[in-house]
PDB file of C-alpha atoms in Angstrom:
ATOM      1  CA  MET A   1       0.000   0.000   0.000  1.00 68.00           C
ATOM      2  CA  ALA A   2       1.201   3.479  -0.888  1.00 79.00           C
ATOM      3  CA  THR A   3       1.171   6.502   1.391  1.00 89.00           C
ATOM      4  CA  VAL A   4      -0.320   9.800   0.255  1.00 90.00           C
ATOM      5  CA  GLU A   5       3.146  11.234  -0.394  1.00 92.00           C
ATOM      6  CA  THR A   6       4.236   8.190  -2.409  1.00 91.00           C
ATOM      7  CA  ALA A   7       1.017   8.169  -4.450  1.00 91.00           C
ATOM      8  CA  LEU A   8       1.322  11.863  -5.314  1.00 93.00           C
ATOM      9  CA  LYS A   9       4.963  11.451  -6.306  1.00 94.00           C
ATOM     10  CA  GLU A  10       3.947   8.575  -8.556  1.00 93.00           C
ATOM     11  CA  CYS A  11       1.287  10.777 -10.182  1.00 93.00           C
ATOM     12  CA  THR A  12       3.898  13.252 -11.332  1.00 92.00           C
ATOM     13  CA  ALA A  13       6.643  10.722 -12.093  1.00 92.00           C
ATOM     14  CA  ALA A  14       4.611   8.040 -13.877  1.00 93.00           C
ATOM     15  CA  ILE A  15       2.083  10.164 -15.759  1.00 95.00           C
ATOM     16  CA  ASP A  16       3.377  12.070 -18.775  1.00 95.00           C
ATOM     17  CA  GLY A  17       2.418  15.727 -18.822  1.00 95.00           C
ATOM     18  CA  ALA A  18       1.526  15.934 -15.117  1.00 96.00           C
ATOM     19  CA  ILE A  19       1.569  19.533 -13.858  1.00 95.00           C
ATOM     20  CA  GLY A  20       0.407  18.817 -10.328  1.00 96.00           C
ATOM     21  CA  ALA A  21      -1.633  16.486  -8.172  1.00 96.00           C
ATOM     22  CA  ALA A  22      -3.509  16.572  -4.882  1.00 96.00           C
ATOM     23  CA  LEU A  23      -5.391  14.274  -2.557  1.00 95.00           C
ATOM     24  CA  VAL A  24      -8.517  16.103  -1.422  1.00 96.00           C
ATOM     25  CA  ASP A  25     -11.135  15.555   1.289  1.00 93.00           C
ATOM     26  CA  TYR A  26     -14.347  16.621  -0.427  1.00 89.00           C
ATOM     27  CA  ASP A  27     -16.240  17.006   2.824  1.00 89.00           C
ATOM     28  CA  SER A  28     -13.950  19.850   3.906  1.00 92.00           C
ATOM     29  CA  GLY A  29     -12.388  20.891   0.584  1.00 90.00           C
ATOM     30  CA  MET A  30      -8.919  20.609   2.107  1.00 93.00           C
ATOM     31  CA  ALA A  31      -5.963  19.119   0.275  1.00 93.00           C
ATOM     32  CA  LEU A  32      -4.332  16.422   2.403  1.00 93.00           C
ATOM     33  CA  GLY A  33      -1.275  16.498   0.185  1.00 94.00           C
ATOM     34  CA  THR A  34      -0.086  18.206  -2.976  1.00 95.00           C
ATOM     35  CA  ILE A  35       2.787  17.969  -5.429  1.00 95.00           C
ATOM     36  CA  GLY A  36       3.695  20.254  -8.306  1.00 94.00           C
ATOM     37  CA  GLY A  37       1.551  23.179  -9.329  1.00 89.00           C
ATOM     38  CA  GLY A  38       3.209  26.573  -9.054  1.00 84.00           C
ATOM     39  CA  LYS A  39       2.335  29.992 -10.458  1.00 83.00           C
ATOM     40  CA  GLU A  40       0.127  28.484 -13.158  1.00 81.00           C
ATOM     41  CA  LEU A  41      -1.765  26.218 -10.799  1.00 91.00           C
ATOM     42  CA  ASP A  42      -2.481  26.882  -7.123  1.00 93.00           C
ATOM     43  CA  LEU A  43      -3.339  23.391  -5.898  1.00 93.00           C
ATOM     44  CA  GLN A  44      -5.030  24.629  -2.709  1.00 93.00           C
ATOM     45  CA  VAL A  45      -7.454  26.746  -4.760  1.00 94.00           C
ATOM     46  CA  ALA A  46      -7.927  23.868  -7.226  1.00 93.00           C
ATOM     47  CA  ALA A  47      -8.706  21.476  -4.350  1.00 92.00           C
ATOM     48  CA  ALA A  48     -11.391  23.766  -2.947  1.00 93.00           C
ATOM     49  CA  GLY A  49     -12.888  24.547  -6.359  1.00 94.00           C
ATOM     50  CA  ASN A  50     -12.975  20.942  -7.497  1.00 95.00           C
ATOM     51  CA  THR A  51     -14.659  19.977  -4.240  1.00 95.00           C
ATOM     52  CA  ASP A  52     -17.588  22.100  -5.422  1.00 95.00           C
ATOM     53  CA  VAL A  53     -17.552  20.214  -8.743  1.00 95.00           C
ATOM     54  CA  VAL A  54     -17.675  16.837  -6.991  1.00 94.00           C
ATOM     55  CA  ARG A  55     -20.420  17.911  -4.593  1.00 93.00           C
ATOM     56  CA  ALA A  56     -22.511  19.310  -7.458  1.00 94.00           C
ATOM     57  CA  LYS A  57     -22.188  16.093  -9.471  1.00 94.00           C
ATOM     58  CA  VAL A  58     -23.053  13.885  -6.485  1.00 91.00           C
ATOM     59  CA  ARG A  59     -26.087  16.101  -5.728  1.00 94.00           C
ATOM     60  CA  THR A  60     -27.215  15.978  -9.379  1.00 96.00           C
ATOM     61  CA  MET A  61     -26.920  12.192  -9.471  1.00 93.00           C
ATOM     62  CA  ASP A  62     -29.023  11.982  -6.295  1.00 94.00           C
ATOM     63  CA  MET A  63     -31.710  14.226  -7.831  1.00 96.00           C
ATOM     64  CA  LEU A  64     -31.736  12.059 -10.965  1.00 96.00           C
ATOM     65  CA  GLY A  65     -31.975   8.895  -8.901  1.00 96.00           C
ATOM     66  CA  LEU A  66     -28.805   7.456 -10.429  1.00 94.00           C
ATOM     67  CA  LYS A  67     -27.391   4.665  -8.276  1.00 91.00           C
ATOM     68  CA  GLU A  68     -24.019   4.585 -10.040  1.00 91.00           C
ATOM     69  CA  GLU A  69     -20.669   5.539  -8.552  1.00 89.00           C
ATOM     70  CA  ILE A  70     -18.567   8.259 -10.144  1.00 91.00           C
ATOM     71  CA  GLU A  71     -15.273   6.882 -11.441  1.00 92.00           C
ATOM     72  CA  ASP A  72     -13.783  10.130 -12.590  1.00 94.00           C
ATOM     73  CA  ILE A  73     -14.654  13.605 -13.803  1.00 96.00           C
ATOM     74  CA  LEU A  74     -12.785  15.173 -16.709  1.00 97.00           C
ATOM     75  CA  ILE A  75     -12.510  18.892 -17.353  1.00 96.00           C
ATOM     76  CA  THR A  76     -10.843  19.861 -20.622  1.00 97.00           C
ATOM     77  CA  LEU A  77      -9.310  23.273 -21.133  1.00 96.00           C
ATOM     78  CA  GLY A  78      -7.503  24.637 -24.176  1.00 96.00           C
ATOM     79  CA  SER A  79      -4.090  23.697 -22.803  1.00 95.00           C
ATOM     80  CA  GLN A  80      -4.840  21.363 -19.888  1.00 95.00           C
ATOM     81  CA  TYR A  81      -6.810  18.357 -18.733  1.00 97.00           C
ATOM     82  CA  HIS A  82      -8.062  18.275 -15.151  1.00 96.00           C
ATOM     83  CA  LEU A  83      -8.896  14.789 -13.929  1.00 97.00           C
ATOM     84  CA  ILE A  84     -10.773  14.092 -10.688  1.00 97.00           C
ATOM     85  CA  ARG A  85     -10.817  10.456  -9.517  1.00 95.00           C
ATOM     86  CA  LEU A  86     -13.072   9.621  -6.570  1.00 93.00           C
ATOM     87  CA  LEU A  87     -11.557   7.042  -4.233  1.00 91.00           C
ATOM     88  CA  LYS A  88     -13.533   3.923  -3.437  1.00 83.00           C
ATOM     89  CA  GLY A  89     -11.281   1.781  -1.252  1.00 67.00           C
ATOM     90  CA  ARG A  90     -11.914   0.889   2.358  1.00 58.00           C
ATOM     91  CA  GLY A  91     -11.541   4.017   4.490  1.00 58.00           C
ATOM     92  CA  SER A  92     -11.100   6.316   1.495  1.00 62.00           C
ATOM     93  CA  LYS A  93     -14.689   7.333   0.793  1.00 76.00           C
ATOM     94  CA  GLY A  94     -14.982  11.111   0.750  1.00 87.00           C
ATOM     95  CA  PHE A  95     -11.616  11.662  -0.939  1.00 93.00           C
ATOM     96  CA  PHE A  96     -10.524  12.282  -4.491  1.00 95.00           C
ATOM     97  CA  LEU A  97      -7.289  12.435  -6.423  1.00 95.00           C
ATOM     98  CA  TYR A  98      -6.940  15.547  -8.554  1.00 96.00           C
ATOM     99  CA  LEU A  99      -4.502  15.574 -11.451  1.00 97.00           C
ATOM    100  CA  ALA A 100      -3.727  18.472 -13.790  1.00 96.00           C
ATOM    101  CA  LEU A 101      -2.083  17.616 -17.103  1.00 96.00           C
ATOM    102  CA  ASP A 102      -0.437  19.587 -19.883  1.00 96.00           C
ATOM    103  CA  ARG A 103      -2.670  18.689 -22.802  1.00 96.00           C
ATOM    104  CA  SER A 104       0.141  18.862 -25.370  1.00 96.00           C
ATOM    105  CA  ARG A 105       2.238  16.245 -23.520  1.00 96.00           C
ATOM    106  CA  ALA A 106      -0.402  14.023 -21.925  1.00 96.00           C
ATOM    107  CA  ASN A 107      -2.068  10.854 -23.118  1.00 96.00           C
ATOM    108  CA  LEU A 108      -5.476  11.034 -21.461  1.00 95.00           C
ATOM    109  CA  ALA A 109      -6.237   7.308 -21.699  1.00 96.00           C
ATOM    110  CA  MET A 110      -2.881   6.395 -20.144  1.00 96.00           C
ATOM    111  CA  ALA A 111      -3.287   9.055 -17.453  1.00 96.00           C
ATOM    112  CA  ARG A 112      -6.680   7.625 -16.474  1.00 95.00           C
ATOM    113  CA  HIS A 113      -5.225   4.111 -16.429  1.00 95.00           C
ATOM    114  CA  GLN A 114      -2.258   5.166 -14.260  1.00 95.00           C
ATOM    115  CA  LEU A 115      -4.458   7.171 -11.876  1.00 94.00           C
ATOM    116  CA  LYS A 116      -6.729   4.148 -11.390  1.00 93.00           C
ATOM    117  CA  LYS A 117      -3.676   2.018 -10.608  1.00 93.00           C
ATOM    118  CA  ILE A 118      -2.346   4.607  -8.128  1.00 93.00           C
ATOM    119  CA  GLU A 119      -5.760   4.786  -6.457  1.00 90.00           C
ATOM    120  CA  ALA A 120      -5.819   1.009  -5.995  1.00 89.00           C
ATOM    121  CA  GLU A 121      -2.488   1.108  -4.141  1.00 88.00           C
ATOM    122  CA  LEU A 122      -3.245   4.199  -2.038  1.00 87.00           C
ATOM    123  CA  GLU A 123      -3.977   3.878   1.669  1.00 82.00           C
ATOM    124  CA  VAL A 124      -5.512   7.010   3.203  1.00 79.00           C
TER     125      VAL A 124
END
């Protein structure tokens, strides 16, 4: 099992085009750990903002009566992909991995595959 720090390091080392990553508690909106980011991407602001995205999607699914679980949420920008992966493992409900990618260097399918693998090994 990987720690939060190890998992976040793997996000930036193993995923081509990674700009930054965070593990976020979507009940509080707080990032439990971050890596990367910088002037272009304030990961604390991204964590809080993406918490609103997750809450809105969960609320919408409830209103629609959908009994599915969210795997991930993708936001595409002109130069970036933002990937939100909700954690499902024992003790990790209420958390998500957030990954920002440089669109010109990233392979979205591989990034999703790697993020799923990292999630499976993560122990919160």
